[in-house]
Amino acid sequence: MRVQRPWGPSGQAISDVVFLLGFCVSLRIWAAVGEYDKPSLSAWPSPMVPLGQTVTLQCHFRSPLKRFRLFKTDGTSLPELHGNHFNTFTLGPVTREHAGSYTCSGFSRSLAVFSRRSDPLKIVVTGVFTKPSISAHPSPLMRAGENVTLRCHSPLLDKFILHQENSTGHFQRRGEMLTRGHAPADFIIGPMTLASAGTYRCYGSLRHSPYKWSAPSDPVDIVITGLSKKPSLSAQEGPVVRSGENVTLVCSSESTFDQFHLLRDGENLGSPLAGGRSPHGALQAEFPLGPGTPDHSGVYRCYGSFTHSPYSWSDSSDPLFLSVTGSTTSTCPSTMDPHTTEDVAVMEGEPNEDRTVNSEDPAAEDVIYAHLNHGTLSKRLFTPAPLSPMHPFTEPIIYEELNVNQDHAEP
């Protein structure tokens, strides 16, 4: 008896079944990929691109796709972005038209179907507008637990974005604010911790152009102070020097600081100096200020820190009052001989008549010290009275109280 072969003499039925099974498996795999997986889109070196620079977009997908496509979903259209056989796309030199939101998808030739699109990636072009200003209030030097307000402002922009760079070089967006009438934007940072200390910059934009930003503001360093013992500050030539004499300030500490910072009237005077050993073994740094000028007069303080923690400083040193004499801001001599005559200057333009400061006069309490310029002021003779005590101050201040008697007339 003849038995009929179930798949036919040529084996065509078997091949048809294998094809159908493979097609079904492919559909199931691709359906799973399309439903449960989608590519991701990243930008290198950063999604914030300065005007005229380039940026590389990369579409990541776990399955071995053969082709990728990049889409610009927001902002001005770029018709040249059609597709790529590789998963990288280079944009640039970027213009304002490159700013916008991008997505990507993968393509399989066998199925002629694109995967789901990635989440959108915002490409911001910076440098479109001039930079805003940034300032710290009440000060960029804060103690742990305090709040600091960073103020960003531009007369042309109404949206501001604040960015922070920490000690590891990581950038983080800290806030975004819309303003009315081109008013400044105040960002409150705090309570202060080591994580919130760092270098801050702000950008500005217009609310109807969210992907076109200004150039970054100048940086402002927010530092936590008071986490270690204070150093000491001294002047090699003394706190009172004549104009033209060299001025060198020395900051020293028994702690193992490897950096020292010098500030005048709250303003940082530049890069920190590495510490060396003094003849007595203490760590110190010398700050040469050059020939003394009136601009060098002021109140100086120094701080110590460590290289591995640049935003954590010590307590402030005691203030050093530096005065440069022989200029428009020179001070009276700190010692006076009551048995000799001295020159006293009367401000140029005032009447050349005898002037008396009476210690019993209540208004005389406001006379604490005088800055005199012997080169431009007229000279008067006087015999000084003995110094009398003044009201104490919380910080040491060098001053002289003057009592010019009316009995001594000009010869």
CSV table of C-alpha atoms in Angstrom, one decimal:
chain,number,residue,atom,x,y,z
A,1,MET,CA,0.0,0.0,0.0
A,2,ARG,CA,1.3,3.4,-0.9
A,3,VAL,CA,1.6,6.0,1.9
A,4,GLN,CA,1.3,9.6,0.9
A,5,ARG,CA,4.1,11.9,2.2
A,6,PRO,CA,2.4,14.6,4.3
A,7,TRP,CA,4.7,17.4,3.1
A,8,GLY,CA,4.7,16.6,-0.6
A,9,PRO,CA,7.4,15.1,-2.7
A,10,SER,CA,9.4,18.3,-3.1
A,11,GLY,CA,9.6,19.4,0.5
A,12,GLN,CA,7.9,22.7,-0.3
A,13,ALA,CA,5.6,22.5,2.6
A,14,ILE,CA,8.5,22.2,5.1
A,15,SER,CA,10.2,25.3,3.8
A,16,ASP,CA,7.0,27.2,3.9
A,17,VAL,CA,6.5,26.3,7.5
A,18,VAL,CA,10.1,27.3,8.4
A,19,PHE,CA,9.6,30.7,6.7
A,20,LEU,CA,6.4,31.3,8.5
A,21,LEU,CA,7.9,30.4,11.8
A,22,GLY,CA,10.9,32.7,11.2
A,23,PHE,CA,8.6,35.6,10.2
A,24,CYS,CA,6.5,35.2,13.3
A,25,VAL,CA,9.5,35.1,15.5
A,26,SER,CA,10.9,38.2,13.9
A,27,LEU,CA,7.6,40.0,14.3
A,28,ARG,CA,7.4,39.0,18.0
A,29,ILE,CA,11.0,40.2,18.6
A,30,TRP,CA,10.4,43.5,16.7
A,31,ALA,CA,7.1,44.0,18.4
A,32,ALA,CA,8.8,43.5,21.8
A,33,VAL,CA,11.5,46.0,20.8
A,34,GLY,CA,9.0,48.6,19.6
A,35,GLU,CA,6.8,48.2,22.7
A,36,TYR,CA,9.3,47.8,25.5
A,37,ASP,CA,12.5,49.3,24.2
A,38,LYS,CA,13.5,52.6,22.6
A,39,PRO,CA,16.8,54.3,21.8
A,40,SER,CA,18.3,57.0,23.9
A,41,LEU,CA,20.0,60.2,22.5
A,42,SER,CA,23.0,61.9,24.1
A,43,ALA,CA,25.2,64.8,23.2
A,44,TRP,CA,29.0,65.1,23.4
A,45,PRO,CA,30.7,67.1,24.8
A,46,SER,CA,27.6,68.8,26.1
A,47,PRO,CA,24.0,69.7,25.0
A,48,MET,CA,25.0,73.3,25.7
A,49,VAL,CA,26.9,74.4,22.6
A,50,PRO,CA,28.6,77.8,22.1
A,51,LEU,CA,27.8,79.5,18.9
A,52,GLY,CA,30.1,78.3,16.1
A,53,GLN,CA,31.2,75.1,17.9
A,54,THR,CA,30.3,71.5,17.0
A,55,VAL,CA,28.3,68.8,18.9
A,56,THR,CA,28.0,65.1,18.3
A,57,LEU,CA,24.6,63.4,18.9
A,58,GLN,CA,24.7,59.6,19.4
A,59,CYS,CA,21.6,57.3,19.2
A,60,HIS,CA,22.0,54.3,21.5
A,61,PHE,CA,20.1,51.1,21.0
A,62,ARG,CA,20.6,47.7,22.5
A,63,SER,CA,19.5,45.7,19.4
A,64,PRO,CA,21.7,45.5,16.3
A,65,LEU,CA,19.8,48.0,14.1
A,66,LYS,CA,21.2,48.8,10.7
A,67,ARG,CA,20.1,52.4,10.3
A,68,PHE,CA,19.3,55.4,12.5
A,69,ARG,CA,17.3,58.6,11.9
A,70,LEU,CA,17.5,62.0,13.7
A,71,PHE,CA,14.5,64.2,14.0
A,72,LYS,CA,14.3,67.9,15.0
A,73,THR,CA,11.0,68.2,16.8
A,74,ASP,CA,11.1,71.8,18.0
A,75,GLY,CA,12.6,75.0,16.7
A,76,THR,CA,13.6,75.9,13.2
A,77,SER,CA,13.6,72.9,10.8
A,78,LEU,CA,16.8,71.5,9.4
A,79,PRO,CA,16.1,69.7,6.2
A,80,GLU,CA,19.5,68.1,5.9
A,81,LEU,CA,18.8,65.8,8.9
A,82,HIS,CA,17.4,62.8,7.1
A,83,GLY,CA,19.2,59.8,8.3
A,84,ASN,CA,22.5,58.0,8.8
A,85,HIS,CA,23.9,54.5,8.5
A,86,PHE,CA,25.7,55.0,11.7
A,87,ASN,CA,24.4,56.0,15.1
A,88,THR,CA,26.3,59.3,15.4
A,89,PHE,CA,25.3,62.7,14.0
A,90,THR,CA,27.6,65.8,14.0
A,91,LEU,CA,26.1,69.2,14.1
A,92,GLY,CA,28.1,72.3,13.4
A,93,PRO,CA,29.4,74.8,13.3
A,94,VAL,CA,26.2,75.5,15.1
A,95,THR,CA,24.0,78.5,14.4
A,96,ARG,CA,20.9,79.8,16.0
A,97,GLU,CA,18.9,77.4,13.7
A,98,HIS,CA,20.5,74.3,15.4
A,99,ALA,CA,18.9,75.2,18.7
A,100,GLY,CA,15.9,73.0,19.5
A,101,SER,CA,14.7,69.6,20.6
A,102,TYR,CA,15.9,66.3,19.0
A,103,THR,CA,14.9,62.7,19.0
A,104,CYS,CA,16.2,59.6,17.2
A,105,SER,CA,14.9,56.2,16.1
A,106,GLY,CA,16.3,52.9,14.7
A,107,PHE,CA,15.5,51.2,11.4
A,108,SER,CA,15.5,47.5,10.5
A,109,ARG,CA,15.9,46.7,6.8
A,110,SER,CA,14.4,43.3,7.1
A,111,LEU,CA,11.1,44.7,8.4
A,112,ALA,CA,11.2,48.2,7.0
A,113,VAL,CA,9.9,49.6,10.3
A,114,PHE,CA,11.4,52.3,12.6
A,115,SER,CA,11.6,51.8,16.3
A,116,ARG,CA,9.9,54.1,18.8
A,117,ARG,CA,11.5,57.5,19.1
A,118,SER,CA,13.9,58.4,21.9
A,119,ASP,CA,13.0,60.9,24.6
A,120,PRO,CA,13.7,64.4,23.4
A,121,LEU,CA,17.1,66.0,23.9
A,122,LYS,CA,17.3,69.7,24.1
A,123,ILE,CA,20.3,71.3,22.3
A,124,VAL,CA,20.9,74.8,23.6
A,125,VAL,CA,23.0,77.3,21.7
A,126,THR,CA,24.8,79.8,23.9
A,127,GLY,CA,26.4,83.1,23.0
A,128,VAL,CA,23.3,84.3,21.1
A,129,PHE,CA,23.0,87.3,23.6
A,130,THR,CA,25.5,89.2,25.6
A,131,LYS,CA,26.3,87.8,29.0
A,132,PRO,CA,24.3,88.9,32.1
A,133,SER,CA,25.8,90.0,35.4
A,134,ILE,CA,25.9,87.9,38.6
A,135,SER,CA,26.5,89.0,42.2
A,136,ALA,CA,26.4,87.3,45.6
A,137,HIS,CA,24.6,88.8,48.6
A,138,PRO,CA,25.5,89.4,51.4
A,139,SER,CA,28.9,87.9,50.4
A,140,PRO,CA,30.4,85.0,48.4
A,141,LEU,CA,32.0,83.9,51.7
A,142,MET,CA,29.5,82.2,53.9
A,143,ARG,CA,29.4,80.0,57.0
A,144,ALA,CA,27.7,76.6,57.0
A,145,GLY,CA,24.0,76.8,57.5
A,146,GLU,CA,23.6,80.4,56.1
A,147,ASN,CA,21.8,81.4,52.9
A,148,VAL,CA,23.3,83.3,50.0
A,149,THR,CA,21.4,85.1,47.3
A,150,LEU,CA,22.8,85.0,43.7
A,151,ARG,CA,21.4,87.8,41.6
A,152,CYS,CA,21.4,87.6,37.8
A,153,HIS,CA,20.5,90.6,35.7
A,154,SER,CA,20.4,91.8,32.1
A,155,PRO,CA,18.5,94.8,30.8
A,156,LEU,CA,17.6,92.8,27.6
A,157,LEU,CA,16.6,89.4,28.9
A,158,ASP,CA,13.6,88.1,31.0
A,159,LYS,CA,14.6,84.5,31.7
A,160,PHE,CA,17.7,83.3,33.7
A,161,ILE,CA,19.2,79.9,34.3
A,162,LEU,CA,21.7,79.3,37.1
A,163,HIS,CA,24.5,76.7,36.8
A,164,GLN,CA,26.9,75.3,39.4
A,165,GLU,CA,30.3,73.7,38.9
A,166,ASN,CA,31.5,71.8,42.0
A,167,SER,CA,35.0,70.7,43.0
A,168,THR,CA,34.8,67.6,40.7
A,169,GLY,CA,34.1,69.7,37.6
A,170,HIS,CA,30.5,68.4,37.4
A,171,PHE,CA,27.9,70.9,36.1
A,172,GLN,CA,24.5,71.1,37.5
A,173,ARG,CA,21.5,73.3,36.8
A,174,ARG,CA,20.4,74.9,40.1
A,175,GLY,CA,17.4,76.9,39.0
A,176,GLU,CA,15.5,78.7,36.3
A,177,MET,CA,13.4,81.9,36.7
A,178,LEU,CA,11.2,84.2,34.6
A,179,THR,CA,11.2,87.9,35.5
A,180,ARG,CA,8.9,90.8,34.7
A,181,GLY,CA,10.0,94.0,33.1
A,182,HIS,CA,13.6,92.8,32.8
A,183,ALA,CA,14.0,92.8,36.6
A,184,PRO,CA,16.9,90.8,38.2
A,185,ALA,CA,16.4,87.2,39.2
A,186,ASP,CA,17.3,86.2,42.8
A,187,PHE,CA,18.3,82.6,43.4
A,188,ILE,CA,18.5,81.7,47.1
A,189,ILE,CA,21.1,79.0,47.8
A,190,GLY,CA,21.1,77.4,51.3
A,191,PRO,CA,21.4,76.4,54.0
A,192,MET,CA,25.0,76.3,52.9
A,193,THR,CA,26.8,72.9,52.8
A,194,LEU,CA,29.9,71.7,51.1
A,195,ALA,CA,27.6,70.3,48.3
A,196,SER,CA,26.2,73.8,47.6
A,197,ALA,CA,29.6,75.5,47.5
A,198,GLY,CA,31.2,75.9,44.1
A,199,THR,CA,31.5,78.1,41.1
A,200,TYR,CA,28.2,79.6,39.8
A,201,ARG,CA,27.4,81.2,36.4
A,202,CYS,CA,24.1,82.3,35.0
A,203,TYR,CA,22.7,82.5,31.5
A,204,GLY,CA,19.9,84.6,30.1
A,205,SER,CA,17.3,84.1,27.4
A,206,LEU,CA,14.0,85.3,26.2
A,207,ARG,CA,10.9,83.3,27.2
A,208,HIS,CA,9.8,82.8,23.5
A,209,SER,CA,13.3,81.5,22.6
A,210,PRO,CA,14.0,78.8,25.3
A,211,TYR,CA,16.9,77.1,23.3
A,212,LYS,CA,18.8,80.3,22.5
A,213,TRP,CA,20.9,81.5,25.5
A,214,SER,CA,23.3,84.3,26.2
A,215,ALA,CA,27.0,83.8,26.9
A,216,PRO,CA,27.7,82.7,30.5
A,217,SER,CA,28.1,85.4,33.1
A,218,ASP,CA,31.5,85.9,34.8
A,219,PRO,CA,32.0,83.2,37.5
A,220,VAL,CA,31.4,83.8,41.2
A,221,ASP,CA,32.9,81.4,43.7
A,222,ILE,CA,30.7,80.6,46.7
A,223,VAL,CA,32.9,79.4,49.6
A,224,ILE,CA,32.2,78.1,53.1
A,225,THR,CA,34.5,79.5,55.7
A,226,GLY,CA,35.1,78.7,59.4
A,227,LEU,CA,35.7,75.0,59.0
A,228,SER,CA,39.3,75.2,60.4
A,229,LYS,CA,41.5,77.5,62.6
A,230,LYS,CA,42.3,81.0,61.3
A,231,PRO,CA,45.8,81.9,60.0
A,232,SER,CA,47.7,85.1,60.9
A,233,LEU,CA,48.4,88.0,58.6
A,234,SER,CA,51.3,90.5,58.9
A,235,ALA,CA,53.1,93.1,56.8
A,236,GLN,CA,56.9,92.7,56.4
A,237,GLU,CA,57.5,96.4,56.2
A,238,GLY,CA,54.9,97.2,58.9
A,239,PRO,CA,51.2,98.4,58.5
A,240,VAL,CA,52.2,102.0,57.6
A,241,VAL,CA,54.5,102.5,54.6
A,242,ARG,CA,55.4,105.4,52.4
A,243,SER,CA,54.3,105.7,48.8
A,244,GLY,CA,56.7,103.9,46.5
A,245,GLU,CA,58.0,101.5,49.1
A,246,ASN,CA,57.6,97.7,48.4
A,247,VAL,CA,54.7,96.1,50.3
A,248,THR,CA,54.6,92.3,51.1
A,249,LEU,CA,52.0,90.7,53.2
A,250,VAL,CA,52.6,87.3,54.9
A,251,CYS,CA,49.9,84.8,55.7
A,252,SER,CA,51.0,82.0,58.0
A,253,SER,CA,49.4,79.1,59.9
A,254,GLU,CA,50.4,76.2,62.1
A,255,SER,CA,47.8,74.1,60.2
A,256,THR,CA,48.8,72.1,57.2
A,257,PHE,CA,47.1,74.3,54.6
A,258,ASP,CA,48.6,74.1,51.1
A,259,GLN,CA,46.8,77.3,49.8
A,260,PHE,CA,46.4,80.8,51.1
A,261,HIS,CA,43.9,83.4,49.9
A,262,LEU,CA,44.3,87.2,50.4
A,263,LEU,CA,41.3,89.6,50.4
A,264,ARG,CA,41.2,93.4,50.6
A,265,ASP,CA,38.0,95.0,51.7
A,266,GLY,CA,36.2,91.8,51.0
A,267,GLU,CA,37.5,91.5,47.4
A,268,ASN,CA,39.5,88.4,46.4
A,269,LEU,CA,42.9,89.6,45.1
A,270,GLY,CA,43.3,86.7,42.7
A,271,SER,CA,44.7,83.2,42.6
A,272,PRO,CA,45.7,81.5,45.9
A,273,LEU,CA,49.4,81.0,46.7
A,274,ALA,CA,50.9,77.7,47.7
A,275,GLY,CA,52.3,77.6,51.2
A,276,GLY,CA,56.0,77.2,52.1
A,277,ARG,CA,57.8,76.8,55.4
A,278,SER,CA,58.9,79.9,57.4
A,279,PRO,CA,62.2,79.9,59.3
A,280,HIS,CA,60.2,78.9,62.4
A,281,GLY,CA,58.6,76.0,60.7
A,282,ALA,CA,55.1,77.4,60.2
A,283,LEU,CA,53.4,77.2,56.8
A,284,GLN,CA,53.2,80.6,55.1
A,285,ALA,CA,52.7,82.4,51.8
A,286,GLU,CA,54.1,85.8,50.8
A,287,PHE,CA,51.9,88.2,48.8
A,288,PRO,CA,54.1,90.8,47.1
A,289,LEU,CA,51.9,93.9,46.3
A,290,GLY,CA,54.8,95.9,44.7
A,291,PRO,CA,55.5,99.6,45.3
A,292,GLY,CA,52.9,101.1,47.6
A,293,THR,CA,50.3,103.3,46.1
A,294,PRO,CA,47.1,104.8,47.5
A,295,ASP,CA,45.1,101.9,46.0
A,296,HIS,CA,46.9,99.5,48.4
A,297,SER,CA,45.5,101.2,51.5
A,298,GLY,CA,42.7,99.2,53.0
A,299,VAL,CA,41.7,96.3,55.3
A,300,TYR,CA,43.3,92.9,54.5
A,301,ARG,CA,42.4,89.4,55.6
A,302,CYS,CA,43.7,86.0,54.6
A,303,TYR,CA,42.3,82.5,54.7
A,304,GLY,CA,43.8,79.0,54.4
A,305,SER,CA,42.5,76.0,52.4
A,306,PHE,CA,43.4,72.7,50.9
A,307,THR,CA,43.8,71.9,47.2
A,308,HIS,CA,41.5,68.9,47.3
A,309,SER,CA,38.7,71.1,48.8
A,310,PRO,CA,38.9,74.5,47.1
A,311,TYR,CA,35.5,75.8,48.3
A,312,SER,CA,36.2,75.1,52.0
A,313,TRP,CA,38.3,77.8,53.7
A,314,SER,CA,39.4,78.5,57.2
A,315,ASP,CA,38.3,81.2,59.6
A,316,SER,CA,39.4,84.7,58.6
A,317,SER,CA,42.6,86.0,60.0
A,318,ASP,CA,42.4,89.1,62.2
A,319,PRO,CA,42.1,92.2,60.0
A,320,LEU,CA,45.3,94.1,58.9
A,321,PHE,CA,44.9,97.8,58.4
A,322,LEU,CA,47.4,98.9,55.7
A,323,SER,CA,48.1,102.6,55.1
A,324,VAL,CA,50.3,104.2,52.4
A,325,THR,CA,51.5,107.6,53.5
A,326,GLY,CA,52.7,110.5,51.4
A,327,SER,CA,49.7,110.4,49.2
A,328,THR,CA,46.1,111.6,49.1
A,329,THR,CA,45.3,108.9,51.6
A,330,SER,CA,48.3,109.1,54.0
A,331,THR,CA,47.8,109.1,57.7
A,332,CYS,CA,49.1,111.2,60.6
A,333,PRO,CA,52.3,110.0,62.3
A,334,SER,CA,51.4,107.3,64.9
A,335,THR,CA,53.7,108.9,67.6
A,336,MET,CA,54.1,112.6,68.4
A,337,ASP,CA,56.4,114.5,70.7
A,338,PRO,CA,54.5,117.1,72.8
A,339,HIS,CA,57.6,119.3,73.1
A,340,THR,CA,58.2,119.7,69.4
A,341,THR,CA,56.3,121.5,66.7
A,342,GLU,CA,54.8,119.5,63.8
A,343,ASP,CA,53.2,120.4,60.5
A,344,VAL,CA,49.4,120.1,60.4
A,345,ALA,CA,47.6,120.2,57.0
A,346,VAL,CA,44.4,122.0,56.5
A,347,MET,CA,42.4,120.7,53.5
A,348,GLU,CA,43.1,122.8,50.4
A,349,GLY,CA,40.2,125.2,49.7
A,350,GLU,CA,39.3,125.7,53.4
A,351,PRO,CA,39.9,129.1,55.1
A,352,ASN,CA,43.5,129.5,56.5
A,353,GLU,CA,42.4,130.2,60.0
A,354,ASP,CA,43.1,128.5,63.3
A,355,ARG,CA,40.9,125.5,63.9
A,356,THR,CA,40.3,124.0,67.4
A,357,VAL,CA,39.1,120.5,68.2
A,358,ASN,CA,37.7,120.6,71.8
A,359,SER,CA,37.6,117.2,73.5
A,360,GLU,CA,34.7,118.4,75.5
A,361,ASP,CA,32.6,119.2,72.4
A,362,PRO,CA,30.2,116.3,71.7
A,363,ALA,CA,30.8,116.7,68.0
A,364,ALA,CA,34.5,116.0,68.5
A,365,GLU,CA,33.7,112.4,69.3
A,366,ASP,CA,33.3,111.8,65.6
A,367,VAL,CA,36.9,113.0,64.9
A,368,ILE,CA,38.8,109.7,65.0
A,369,TYR,CA,41.6,110.0,62.4
A,370,ALA,CA,42.6,112.1,59.5
A,371,HIS,CA,44.2,111.2,56.1
A,372,LEU,CA,46.6,114.1,55.2
A,373,ASN,CA,48.5,114.9,52.0
A,374,HIS,CA,51.5,117.1,52.9
A,375,GLY,CA,52.3,117.6,49.2
A,376,THR,CA,49.0,119.5,48.3
A,377,LEU,CA,47.8,120.9,51.6
A,378,SER,CA,48.8,124.2,53.2
A,379,LYS,CA,50.9,124.0,56.4
A,380,ARG,CA,50.0,125.3,59.9
A,381,LEU,CA,52.0,125.3,63.1
A,382,PHE,CA,50.5,123.8,66.3
A,383,THR,CA,51.5,122.4,69.7
A,384,PRO,CA,49.6,119.1,70.3
A,385,ALA,CA,47.9,118.4,73.6
A,386,PRO,CA,48.4,115.1,75.3
A,387,LEU,CA,46.4,112.3,73.8
A,388,SER,CA,43.2,111.4,75.7
A,389,PRO,CA,41.4,108.0,75.6
A,390,MET,CA,38.7,107.5,73.0
A,391,HIS,CA,35.8,105.1,72.9
A,392,PRO,CA,37.0,101.5,72.5
A,393,PHE,CA,36.4,99.6,69.3
A,394,THR,CA,35.8,95.9,68.7
A,395,GLU,CA,38.7,95.9,66.1
A,396,PRO,CA,42.0,97.6,66.6
A,397,ILE,CA,42.2,100.9,64.6
A,398,ILE,CA,45.3,103.2,64.5
A,399,TYR,CA,44.2,106.8,65.1
A,400,GLU,CA,45.3,110.1,66.6
A,401,GLU,CA,43.1,112.7,68.3
A,402,LEU,CA,44.1,116.3,67.5
A,403,ASN,CA,43.7,119.2,69.8
A,404,VAL,CA,44.8,122.4,68.1
A,405,ASN,CA,44.9,125.3,70.6
A,406,GLN,CA,43.7,128.7,69.4
A,407,ASP,CA,46.4,130.4,71.5
A,408,HIS,CA,49.1,129.6,68.9
A,409,ALA,CA,48.8,132.1,66.2
A,410,GLU,CA,50.5,131.7,62.8
A,411,PRO,CA,53.7,133.8,62.7
